[in-house]
mmCIF file of C-alpha atoms and ligand atoms in Angstrom:
data_model
loop_
_atom_site.group_PDB
_atom_site.id
_atom_site.type_symbol
_atom_site.label_atom_id
_atom_site.label_comp_id
_atom_site.label_asym_id
_atom_site.label_seq_id
_atom_site.Cartn_x
_atom_site.Cartn_y
_atom_site.Cartn_z
ATOM 1 C CA MET A 614 115.827 105.642 137.778
ATOM 2 C CA ARG A 615 117.745 106.930 135.038
ATOM 3 C CA ILE A 616 116.425 106.181 131.500
ATOM 4 C CA LYS A 617 116.824 107.275 127.670
ATOM 5 C CA ALA A 618 114.270 109.043 125.862
ATOM 6 C CA ALA A 619 113.575 111.204 122.735
ATOM 7 C CA VAL A 620 112.557 114.614 124.073
ATOM 8 C CA MET A 621 111.045 117.118 121.810
ATOM 9 C CA GLN A 622 112.625 120.315 122.278
ATOM 10 C CA LYS A 623 111.152 123.514 123.381
ATOM 11 C CA ALA A 624 109.345 125.075 120.493
ATOM 12 C CA ASP A 625 111.140 127.555 118.595
ATOM 13 C CA GLY A 626 108.981 130.509 117.347
ATOM 14 C CA MET A 627 110.503 130.238 113.947
ATOM 15 C CA LEU A 628 110.449 126.724 113.364
ATOM 16 C CA THR A 629 107.143 124.498 113.075
ATOM 17 C CA ARG A 630 108.940 121.239 113.033
ATOM 18 C CA ARG A 631 110.031 120.348 116.685
ATOM 19 C CA ARG A 632 113.418 119.053 117.057
ATOM 20 C CA ILE A 633 113.876 115.395 118.859
ATOM 21 C CA GLU A 634 116.852 114.665 120.744
ATOM 22 C CA LEU A 635 117.868 111.720 122.612
ATOM 23 C CA GLU A 636 118.730 112.806 126.254
ATOM 24 C CA GLU A 637 119.180 110.887 129.533
ATOM 25 C CA VAL A 638 116.461 111.683 132.233
ATOM 26 C CA GLU A 639 115.074 110.548 135.233
ATOM 27 C CA LEU A 640 111.752 108.485 135.688
ATOM 28 C CA ASP A 641 109.716 107.928 138.482
ATOM 29 C CA SER A 642 108.491 104.955 140.477
ATOM 30 C CA PRO A 643 105.161 103.899 139.262
ATOM 31 C CA TYR A 644 101.987 105.100 141.314
ATOM 32 C CA ASP A 645 100.011 102.407 142.973
ATOM 33 C CA ASP A 646 97.730 101.844 139.868
ATOM 34 C CA GLU A 647 100.772 101.928 137.384
ATOM 35 C CA VAL A 648 103.494 99.642 135.923
ATOM 36 C CA LEU A 649 107.228 100.301 134.939
ATOM 37 C CA ILE A 650 107.542 98.691 131.407
ATOM 38 C CA ARG A 651 111.147 98.096 129.895
ATOM 39 C CA ILE A 652 109.863 99.298 126.287
ATOM 40 C CA THR A 653 111.547 97.285 123.631
ATOM 41 C CA ALA A 654 109.861 99.023 120.600
ATOM 42 C CA CYS A 655 107.348 101.649 120.154
ATOM 43 C CA GLY A 656 105.769 103.094 116.798
ATOM 44 C CA VAL A 657 105.560 106.444 115.057
ATOM 45 C CA CYS A 658 101.858 107.383 114.580
ATOM 46 C CA GLY A 659 100.174 110.355 112.929
ATOM 47 C CA THR A 660 99.474 111.964 116.366
ATOM 48 C CA ASP A 661 103.096 111.884 117.144
ATOM 49 C CA LYS A 662 103.882 113.629 113.683
ATOM 50 C CA GLY A 663 101.110 116.103 114.408
ATOM 51 C CA ALA A 664 102.634 117.414 117.833
ATOM 52 C CA ILE A 665 106.025 117.470 116.100
ATOM 53 C CA HIS A 666 104.595 119.513 113.349
ATOM 54 C CA GLY A 667 102.595 121.850 115.584
ATOM 55 C CA LEU A 668 99.350 120.890 114.493
ATOM 56 C CA GLU A 669 98.390 119.504 118.062
ATOM 57 C CA PRO A 670 98.891 120.896 121.253
ATOM 58 C CA TYR A 671 101.437 119.139 123.322
ATOM 59 C CA PRO A 672 103.872 120.537 125.832
ATOM 60 C CA THR A 673 107.397 120.896 125.320
ATOM 61 C CA PRO A 674 110.127 119.945 126.113
ATOM 62 C CA GLY A 675 108.271 116.673 126.178
ATOM 63 C CA VAL A 676 108.316 112.921 125.297
ATOM 64 C CA LEU A 677 106.074 111.428 122.495
ATOM 65 C CA GLY A 678 105.320 107.854 121.523
ATOM 66 C CA HIS A 679 102.086 106.327 122.207
ATOM 67 C CA GLU A 680 101.993 102.799 120.521
ATOM 68 C CA GLY A 681 104.550 101.227 123.129
ATOM 69 C CA ALA A 682 105.576 97.439 123.596
ATOM 70 C CA GLY A 683 107.631 95.749 126.210
ATOM 71 C CA ILE A 684 108.248 93.832 129.164
ATOM 72 C CA VAL A 685 106.951 94.626 132.672
ATOM 73 C CA GLU A 686 109.849 95.299 135.166
ATOM 74 C CA ALA A 687 108.058 96.426 138.397
ATOM 75 C CA VAL A 688 104.101 96.988 139.599
ATOM 76 C CA GLY A 689 102.521 99.325 141.561
ATOM 77 C CA ARG A 690 100.909 98.072 144.914
ATOM 78 C CA ASP A 691 97.487 97.635 143.431
ATOM 79 C CA VAL A 692 98.294 95.954 140.392
ATOM 80 C CA LYS A 693 96.744 92.572 139.598
ATOM 81 C CA SER A 694 96.655 91.593 136.202
ATOM 82 C CA VAL A 695 100.316 91.747 135.299
ATOM 83 C CA LYS A 696 103.510 90.800 136.984
ATOM 84 C CA PRO A 697 107.112 91.561 136.384
ATOM 85 C CA GLY A 698 108.446 89.394 133.293
ATOM 86 C CA ASP A 699 105.018 89.879 131.508
ATOM 87 C CA ARG A 700 105.024 90.896 127.856
ATOM 88 C CA VAL A 701 102.313 93.856 127.010
ATOM 89 C CA MET A 702 101.328 96.343 124.920
ATOM 90 C CA ILE A 703 100.164 99.823 125.645
ATOM 91 C CA GLY A 704 96.819 101.048 124.677
ATOM 92 C CA PHE A 705 94.746 103.937 124.904
ATOM 93 C CA PRO A 706 94.383 105.448 128.432
ATOM 94 C CA PHE A 707 91.015 105.960 129.941
ATOM 95 C CA CYS A 708 89.610 106.898 133.565
ATOM 96 C CA GLY A 709 87.335 103.794 134.244
ATOM 97 C CA GLU A 710 85.010 106.036 136.206
ATOM 98 C CA CYS A 711 83.209 108.492 133.753
ATOM 99 C CA ARG A 712 79.923 107.763 132.521
ATOM 100 C CA THR A 713 81.298 106.758 128.885
ATOM 101 C CA CYS A 714 83.785 104.423 130.787
ATOM 102 C CA ARG A 715 81.001 102.591 132.798
ATOM 103 C CA ARG A 716 78.976 102.151 129.334
ATOM 104 C CA GLY A 717 82.153 100.040 128.109
ATOM 105 C CA GLU A 718 83.144 103.045 125.744
ATOM 106 C CA MET A 719 86.706 103.695 126.959
ATOM 107 C CA ARG A 720 87.848 105.104 123.652
ATOM 108 C CA TYR A 721 85.237 107.895 124.298
ATOM 109 C CA CYS A 722 86.358 108.258 127.763
ATOM 110 C CA GLU A 723 85.491 112.208 129.003
ATOM 111 C CA LYS A 724 88.834 112.491 130.116
ATOM 112 C CA GLY A 725 90.647 110.786 127.421
ATOM 113 C CA GLN A 726 91.725 114.480 126.090
ATOM 114 C CA ALA A 727 93.336 115.012 128.986
ATOM 115 C CA LEU A 728 95.124 111.847 129.511
ATOM 116 C CA SER A 729 96.378 111.590 126.057
ATOM 117 C CA PHE A 730 97.663 115.366 125.317
ATOM 118 C CA SER A 731 98.006 117.238 128.500
ATOM 119 C CA GLY A 732 101.323 115.179 128.799
ATOM 120 C CA TYR A 733 100.692 114.916 132.757
ATOM 121 C CA ARG A 734 98.824 112.487 135.058
ATOM 122 C CA LEU A 735 95.008 114.111 136.046
ATOM 123 C CA ASP A 736 96.887 115.125 139.477
ATOM 124 C CA GLY A 737 99.227 117.360 137.389
ATOM 125 C CA SER A 738 102.627 115.228 137.832
ATOM 126 C CA SER A 739 104.540 113.713 135.006
ATOM 127 C CA GLY A 740 106.688 111.330 136.232
ATOM 128 C CA MET A 741 109.572 112.229 134.012
ATOM 129 C CA LYS A 742 111.938 114.906 134.436
ATOM 130 C CA ARG A 743 115.591 116.371 133.142
ATOM 131 C CA LEU A 744 118.580 115.360 135.094
ATOM 132 C CA ASN A 745 118.649 119.121 136.050
ATOM 133 C CA GLY A 746 115.239 118.865 137.502
ATOM 134 C CA GLU A 747 113.406 120.720 134.789
ATOM 135 C CA PRO A 748 109.829 118.843 134.363
ATOM 136 C CA LEU A 749 109.305 116.931 131.134
ATOM 137 C CA ALA A 750 105.818 116.295 129.705
ATOM 138 C CA GLY A 751 106.120 112.666 129.969
ATOM 139 C CA ARG A 752 102.530 111.188 129.944
ATOM 140 C CA PHE A 753 101.667 111.390 126.337
ATOM 141 C CA PHE A 754 98.366 108.881 126.099
ATOM 142 C CA GLN A 755 99.646 107.776 129.740
ATOM 143 C CA GLN A 756 102.689 106.463 128.360
ATOM 144 C CA SER A 757 105.329 108.294 126.331
ATOM 145 C CA SER A 758 106.982 105.322 125.185
ATOM 146 C CA TRP A 759 109.905 106.884 122.963
ATOM 147 C CA SER A 760 111.850 105.857 125.894
ATOM 148 C CA THR A 761 113.975 102.815 127.094
ATOM 149 C CA HIS A 762 111.511 102.674 129.991
ATOM 150 C CA THR A 763 108.177 104.313 130.990
ATOM 151 C CA LEU A 764 104.843 104.140 133.434
ATOM 152 C CA ALA A 765 101.764 103.250 132.122
ATOM 153 C CA LEU A 766 98.420 102.657 133.778
ATOM 154 C CA GLU A 767 97.404 98.799 134.648
ATOM 155 C CA ARG A 768 94.120 99.224 132.691
ATOM 156 C CA GLN A 769 95.579 100.230 129.400
ATOM 157 C CA LEU A 770 97.664 97.269 128.998
ATOM 158 C CA ALA A 771 97.093 94.061 126.864
ATOM 159 C CA LYS A 772 99.239 91.127 127.388
ATOM 160 C CA VAL A 773 101.274 89.677 124.502
ATOM 161 C CA PRO A 774 100.803 85.924 124.211
ATOM 162 C CA ASP A 775 104.006 83.762 123.705
ATOM 163 C CA GLY A 776 104.977 83.126 120.218
ATOM 164 C CA ILE A 777 104.191 86.703 119.002
ATOM 165 C CA ASP A 778 106.505 89.332 117.637
ATOM 166 C CA LEU A 779 106.889 91.750 120.534
ATOM 167 C CA ASP A 780 108.274 94.460 118.745
ATOM 168 C CA LEU A 781 105.261 94.523 116.020
ATOM 169 C CA CYS A 782 102.721 94.778 118.963
ATOM 170 C CA GLY A 783 102.882 98.590 119.755
ATOM 171 C CA PRO A 784 100.911 99.822 116.958
ATOM 172 C CA TYR A 785 98.021 97.465 117.751
ATOM 173 C CA GLY A 786 97.368 100.084 120.454
ATOM 174 C CA CYS A 787 96.538 102.852 118.041
ATOM 175 C CA SER A 788 97.001 103.279 114.199
ATOM 176 C CA ILE A 789 96.239 99.443 113.550
ATOM 177 C CA SER A 790 93.290 99.066 115.677
ATOM 178 C CA THR A 791 91.853 102.028 114.389
ATOM 179 C CA GLY A 792 92.054 100.628 110.853
ATOM 180 C CA ALA A 793 91.031 97.291 111.906
ATOM 181 C CA GLY A 794 88.376 98.041 114.665
ATOM 182 C CA THR A 795 87.003 100.553 112.311
ATOM 183 C CA ILE A 796 85.820 97.378 109.841
ATOM 184 C CA LEU A 797 85.553 94.620 112.207
ATOM 185 C CA ASN A 798 84.156 96.152 115.564
ATOM 186 C CA GLU A 799 81.810 98.979 113.874
ATOM 187 C CA LEU A 800 81.272 98.439 110.310
ATOM 188 C CA LYS A 801 80.806 94.565 110.100
ATOM 189 C CA PRO A 802 80.404 94.434 106.587
ATOM 190 C CA LEU A 803 77.708 91.862 105.174
ATOM 191 C CA PRO A 804 79.243 89.244 103.001
ATOM 192 C CA GLY A 805 78.855 90.554 99.160
ATOM 193 C CA SER A 806 79.223 94.133 100.217
ATOM 194 C CA ALA A 807 81.582 96.856 98.758
ATOM 195 C CA ILE A 808 83.778 99.113 100.744
ATOM 196 C CA ALA A 809 86.029 102.160 99.657
ATOM 197 C CA ILE A 810 88.925 102.955 101.828
ATOM 198 C CA PHE A 811 90.202 106.275 101.369
ATOM 199 C CA GLY A 812 94.017 106.663 102.228
ATOM 200 C CA ALA A 813 96.569 103.928 102.066
ATOM 201 C CA GLY A 814 98.530 105.132 104.996
ATOM 202 C CA ASN A 815 98.905 102.602 107.816
ATOM 203 C CA VAL A 816 95.311 103.052 109.270
ATOM 204 C CA GLY A 817 93.820 102.806 105.664
ATOM 205 C CA LEU A 818 95.929 99.683 105.274
ATOM 206 C CA ALA A 819 94.776 98.073 108.381
ATOM 207 C CA ALA A 820 91.461 98.709 107.497
ATOM 208 C CA VAL A 821 92.078 96.860 103.774
ATOM 209 C CA MET A 822 93.969 93.996 105.679
ATOM 210 C CA ALA A 823 90.475 93.775 108.075
ATOM 211 C CA ALA A 824 88.108 93.974 105.195
ATOM 212 C CA ARG A 825 89.963 90.756 103.668
ATOM 213 C CA LEU A 826 88.827 88.807 106.850
ATOM 214 C CA THR A 827 85.148 89.752 106.175
ATOM 215 C CA GLY A 828 82.833 88.595 103.370
ATOM 216 C CA ALA A 829 83.129 91.748 101.354
ATOM 217 C CA THR A 830 83.649 91.101 98.124
ATOM 218 C CA ARG A 831 84.919 94.472 96.750
ATOM 219 C CA ILE A 832 87.530 96.106 98.650
ATOM 220 C CA ILE A 833 88.866 99.376 96.965
ATOM 221 C CA ALA A 834 91.913 101.191 98.218
ATOM 222 C CA ILE A 835 92.079 105.115 97.007
ATOM 223 C CA ASP A 836 95.242 107.037 97.431
ATOM 224 C CA LYS A 837 97.524 109.555 95.235
ATOM 225 C CA VAL A 838 100.459 107.592 95.544
ATOM 226 C CA PRO A 839 100.831 104.414 93.286
ATOM 227 C CA GLU A 840 103.257 102.433 95.352
ATOM 228 C CA ARG A 841 100.743 102.480 98.530
ATOM 229 C CA LEU A 842 97.894 101.051 96.022
ATOM 230 C CA ALA A 843 100.490 98.510 94.862
ATOM 231 C CA LEU A 844 100.889 97.313 98.625
ATOM 232 C CA ALA A 845 96.923 97.799 99.001
ATOM 233 C CA ARG A 846 96.301 95.221 96.365
ATOM 234 C CA GLU A 847 99.038 92.726 97.709
ATOM 235 C CA ILE A 848 97.632 92.799 101.247
ATOM 236 C CA GLY A 849 93.793 92.480 100.181
ATOM 237 C CA ALA A 850 92.237 95.177 98.257
ATOM 238 C CA THR A 851 90.437 93.741 95.232
ATOM 239 C CA HIS A 852 90.761 97.071 93.397
ATOM 240 C CA SER A 853 92.393 100.348 93.562
ATOM 241 C CA LEU A 854 91.867 104.066 92.370
ATOM 242 C CA GLU A 855 94.614 106.905 92.079
ATOM 243 C CA HIS A 856 92.648 109.525 93.840
ATOM 244 C CA GLY A 857 91.583 112.754 91.211
ATOM 245 C CA ALA A 858 88.634 114.757 90.246
ATOM 246 C CA ASP A 859 86.758 111.691 88.742
ATOM 247 C CA THR A 860 87.115 109.450 91.905
ATOM 248 C CA ILE A 861 83.615 109.703 93.179
ATOM 249 C CA ALA A 862 82.380 108.919 89.334
ATOM 250 C CA GLU A 863 85.094 106.064 88.847
ATOM 251 C CA LEU A 864 83.783 104.390 92.373
ATOM 252 C CA LYS A 865 80.195 104.609 91.361
ATOM 253 C CA GLU A 866 80.856 102.868 88.042
ATOM 254 C CA LEU A 867 83.034 100.199 89.869
ATOM 255 C CA VAL A 868 80.319 99.300 92.141
ATOM 256 C CA GLY A 869 77.203 100.013 90.120
ATOM 257 C CA GLY A 870 76.352 102.720 92.505
ATOM 258 C CA HIS A 871 75.801 100.478 95.468
ATOM 259 C CA LEU A 872 78.871 101.159 97.903
ATOM 260 C CA ASP A 873 78.105 100.007 101.170
ATOM 261 C CA TYR A 874 80.726 101.553 103.331
ATOM 262 C CA SER A 875 83.512 104.074 102.973
ATOM 263 C CA VAL A 876 86.198 104.488 105.441
ATOM 264 C CA GLU A 877 87.995 108.109 105.500
ATOM 265 C CA ALA A 878 91.440 107.285 106.670
ATOM 266 C CA THR A 879 93.416 110.149 105.340
ATOM 267 C CA ASP A 880 96.217 112.103 106.928
ATOM 268 C CA GLY A 881 94.490 115.199 107.151
ATOM 269 C CA SER A 882 93.377 115.676 103.291
ATOM 270 C CA ASN A 883 89.605 115.583 104.610
ATOM 271 C CA LEU A 884 87.803 113.582 102.000
ATOM 272 C CA VAL A 885 84.992 112.998 104.130
ATOM 273 C CA GLY A 886 82.493 114.774 101.809
ATOM 274 C CA GLU A 887 83.526 112.575 99.015
ATOM 275 C CA ALA A 888 83.408 109.454 100.941
ATOM 276 C CA ILE A 889 79.596 110.472 101.877
ATOM 277 C CA SER A 890 78.948 111.594 97.902
ATOM 278 C CA ALA A 891 80.238 107.670 97.024
ATOM 279 C CA LEU A 892 77.968 105.872 99.091
ATOM 280 C CA GLY A 893 74.792 104.230 97.662
ATOM 281 C CA PRO A 894 71.524 104.012 99.471
ATOM 282 C CA ARG A 895 71.510 103.159 103.202
ATOM 283 C CA GLY A 896 75.420 103.064 103.092
ATOM 284 C CA THR A 897 77.654 103.967 106.058
ATOM 285 C CA CYS A 898 80.969 106.355 105.808
ATOM 286 C CA ALA A 899 83.238 106.013 108.841
ATOM 287 C CA MET A 900 85.386 109.209 109.628
ATOM 288 C CA VAL A 901 88.567 107.736 111.027
ATOM 289 C CA GLY A 902 91.423 109.891 109.615
ATOM 290 C CA GLY A 903 93.365 112.958 111.076
ATOM 291 C CA ALA A 904 92.177 116.390 110.379
ATOM 292 C CA LYS A 905 92.654 119.977 111.472
ATOM 293 C CA MET A 906 90.983 120.945 114.689
ATOM 294 C CA THR A 907 88.977 123.476 112.765
ATOM 295 C CA ALA A 908 88.056 120.925 109.940
ATOM 296 C CA THR A 909 84.471 120.808 108.513
ATOM 297 C CA VAL A 910 82.659 118.792 106.150
ATOM 298 C CA LYS A 911 80.342 119.571 103.104
ATOM 299 C CA TYR A 912 77.637 117.176 102.066
ATOM 300 C CA ASN A 913 74.433 117.567 100.241
ATOM 301 C CA HIS A 914 71.683 117.262 102.396
ATOM 302 C CA PRO A 915 68.794 115.849 100.202
ATOM 303 C CA ASP A 916 71.583 113.219 99.103
ATOM 304 C CA VAL A 917 72.176 112.022 102.729
ATOM 305 C CA LEU A 918 68.588 112.238 103.497
ATOM 306 C CA MET A 919 67.102 110.722 100.610
ATOM 307 C CA ASN A 920 69.273 107.995 100.634
ATOM 308 C CA GLY A 921 69.502 107.282 104.309
ATOM 309 C CA LYS A 922 73.008 107.428 104.479
ATOM 310 C CA HIS A 923 74.871 106.965 107.760
ATOM 311 C CA ILE A 924 77.812 109.204 108.936
ATOM 312 C CA ILE A 925 79.598 107.967 112.056
ATOM 313 C CA GLY A 926 82.787 108.928 113.763
ATOM 314 C CA VAL A 927 84.924 106.067 114.981
ATOM 315 C CA MET A 928 87.966 106.789 117.418
ATOM 316 C CA GLY A 929 90.718 104.697 117.498
ATOM 317 C CA GLY A 930 88.684 101.776 115.975
ATOM 318 C CA GLY A 931 85.856 101.681 118.743
ATOM 319 C CA GLY A 932 86.251 99.110 121.292
ATOM 320 C CA GLN A 933 89.881 98.174 122.009
ATOM 321 C CA THR A 934 89.779 95.189 124.476
ATOM 322 C CA PRO A 935 92.278 93.004 125.299
ATOM 323 C CA THR A 936 90.557 90.120 123.460
ATOM 324 C CA PHE A 937 90.247 92.121 120.264
ATOM 325 C CA LEU A 938 94.055 93.190 120.375
ATOM 326 C CA GLN A 939 95.211 89.750 120.925
ATOM 327 C CA SER A 940 93.102 88.611 118.129
ATOM 328 C CA LEU A 941 94.758 90.911 115.711
ATOM 329 C CA MET A 942 98.256 89.213 117.078
ATOM 330 C CA GLU A 943 96.973 85.962 116.414
ATOM 331 C CA LEU A 944 96.022 86.648 113.020
ATOM 332 C CA GLN A 945 99.099 88.311 112.152
ATOM 333 C CA ARG A 946 101.128 85.382 113.529
ATOM 334 C CA GLN A 947 98.659 82.892 111.330
ATOM 335 C CA GLY A 948 99.647 85.291 108.531
ATOM 336 C CA ARG A 949 96.241 86.495 107.867
ATOM 337 C CA PHE A 950 96.827 90.023 108.849
ATOM 338 C CA PRO A 951 100.282 90.653 107.295
ATOM 339 C CA LEU A 952 101.279 93.819 109.474
ATOM 340 C CA GLU A 953 104.841 93.130 108.769
ATOM 341 C CA LYS A 954 104.510 94.291 105.328
ATOM 342 C CA LEU A 955 103.963 97.837 106.391
ATOM 343 C CA VAL A 956 106.759 98.116 108.829
ATOM 344 C CA ARG A 957 110.204 99.351 108.850
ATOM 345 C CA PHE A 958 112.502 99.317 112.100
ATOM 346 C CA TYR A 959 114.558 102.193 112.995
ATOM 347 C CA ASP A 960 116.793 102.633 116.272
ATOM 348 C CA LEU A 961 115.404 105.179 118.641
ATOM 349 C CA ALA A 962 118.202 107.439 117.731
ATOM 350 C CA ASP A 963 117.077 107.626 114.220
ATOM 351 C CA VAL A 964 113.714 109.016 115.376
ATOM 352 C CA ASN A 965 113.893 112.186 113.201
ATOM 353 C CA GLN A 966 114.590 110.122 109.934
ATOM 354 C CA ALA A 967 111.597 107.924 110.661
ATOM 355 C CA VAL A 968 109.415 110.750 111.182
ATOM 356 C CA ASP A 969 110.944 112.270 107.910
ATOM 357 C CA ASP A 970 110.526 108.898 106.334
ATOM 358 C CA SER A 971 106.834 108.778 107.132
ATOM 359 C CA ASP A 972 105.998 112.364 105.947
ATOM 360 C CA ALA A 973 107.751 111.553 102.704
ATOM 361 C CA GLY A 974 105.514 108.427 102.482
ATOM 362 C CA THR A 975 108.614 106.238 101.812
ATOM 363 C CA THR A 976 107.872 104.389 104.708
ATOM 364 C CA ILE A 977 104.241 103.301 105.794
ATOM 365 C CA LYS A 978 104.839 102.173 109.462
ATOM 366 C CA PRO A 979 107.972 103.215 111.263
ATOM 367 C CA ILE A 980 108.559 101.365 114.375
ATOM 368 C CA LEU A 981 111.334 102.450 116.606
ATOM 369 C CA ARG A 982 113.288 99.870 118.627
ATOM 370 C CA MET A 983 114.712 100.982 121.929
ATOM 371 C CA PRO A 984 118.589 100.758 122.904
ATOM 372 C CA HIS A 985 119.046 98.450 125.671
HETATM 373 ZN ZN1 ZN B 1100 86.522 107.823 131.464
HETATM 374 ZN ZN1 ZN B 1101 98.086 107.121 116.976
#
């Protein structure tokens, strides 16, 4: 079928910023284990921007978008859990067969890298091409949802219950569950604990909102942009700190040296070393933010050893079961997880503007609405 998609154009040697243009392209029918989805909205996330700015490898021409939500139009022969007309959001892709998947840790699927970043299915096909037949890398996270329609694997879908705003749901598939899942699935802060969140972008603010749902009594947001810190306080941070040379000392003073958890959620600033130093005895630092592929972390060995600190990597918030995603949706509907305060909607045609506004920090979470 013919669809519209935002196509990232072939990389120009002189340009690091890849151009994106709306095109009419051809989409194949779903494989037996796939679903055809009419996308209604899709978020713009740090990983899309990484590809656009040439920081992450993604083939061009290709279609980005990995926070899609929409309505099922058709299903492959083997699909059982959804049917045409169902409202769904598209989560992370996973193979379902590797050792890690079989242990229930799908976010760390051994084929996750290929499924997310190759732009193709594991069999080398893409399902999307230009009208002149030129192949498009059309399987970004096995969804490429900056498009009016796309294909996705049945197993990466979560149904969106009635009464939930479908257009808000795409970001639960990546950035929002990354921040919220780190708190609720991995750190699980004890009542009375202190938690510091480095970076008040969409991931960090999702962590703030999730921390407010726990018994943590000190939730400290750290960023260099005052407006983001104001928003962090509005949605649940008990304290905020403008990042600077004295951040670690200020943090230690604020919590009397007993910082229990730190979450590094910056978009490439790599403050992990600080997030480790600021911890008190037996504290845990969760690394969740973006970083260059070559990034390394410096920490003081005796400090980590003698204080029994924990350092963990958390990919996409860890467990991303449909139940967890639907819980976040319901919490938002109840007004207890105010995702809508982070969001600004754009038409798909304004995708370049949405990326620029996100880069400039004037929009925390852009969501693209599809023309139908
Ligand atoms: Zn797997
Ligand atoms: Zn993402």
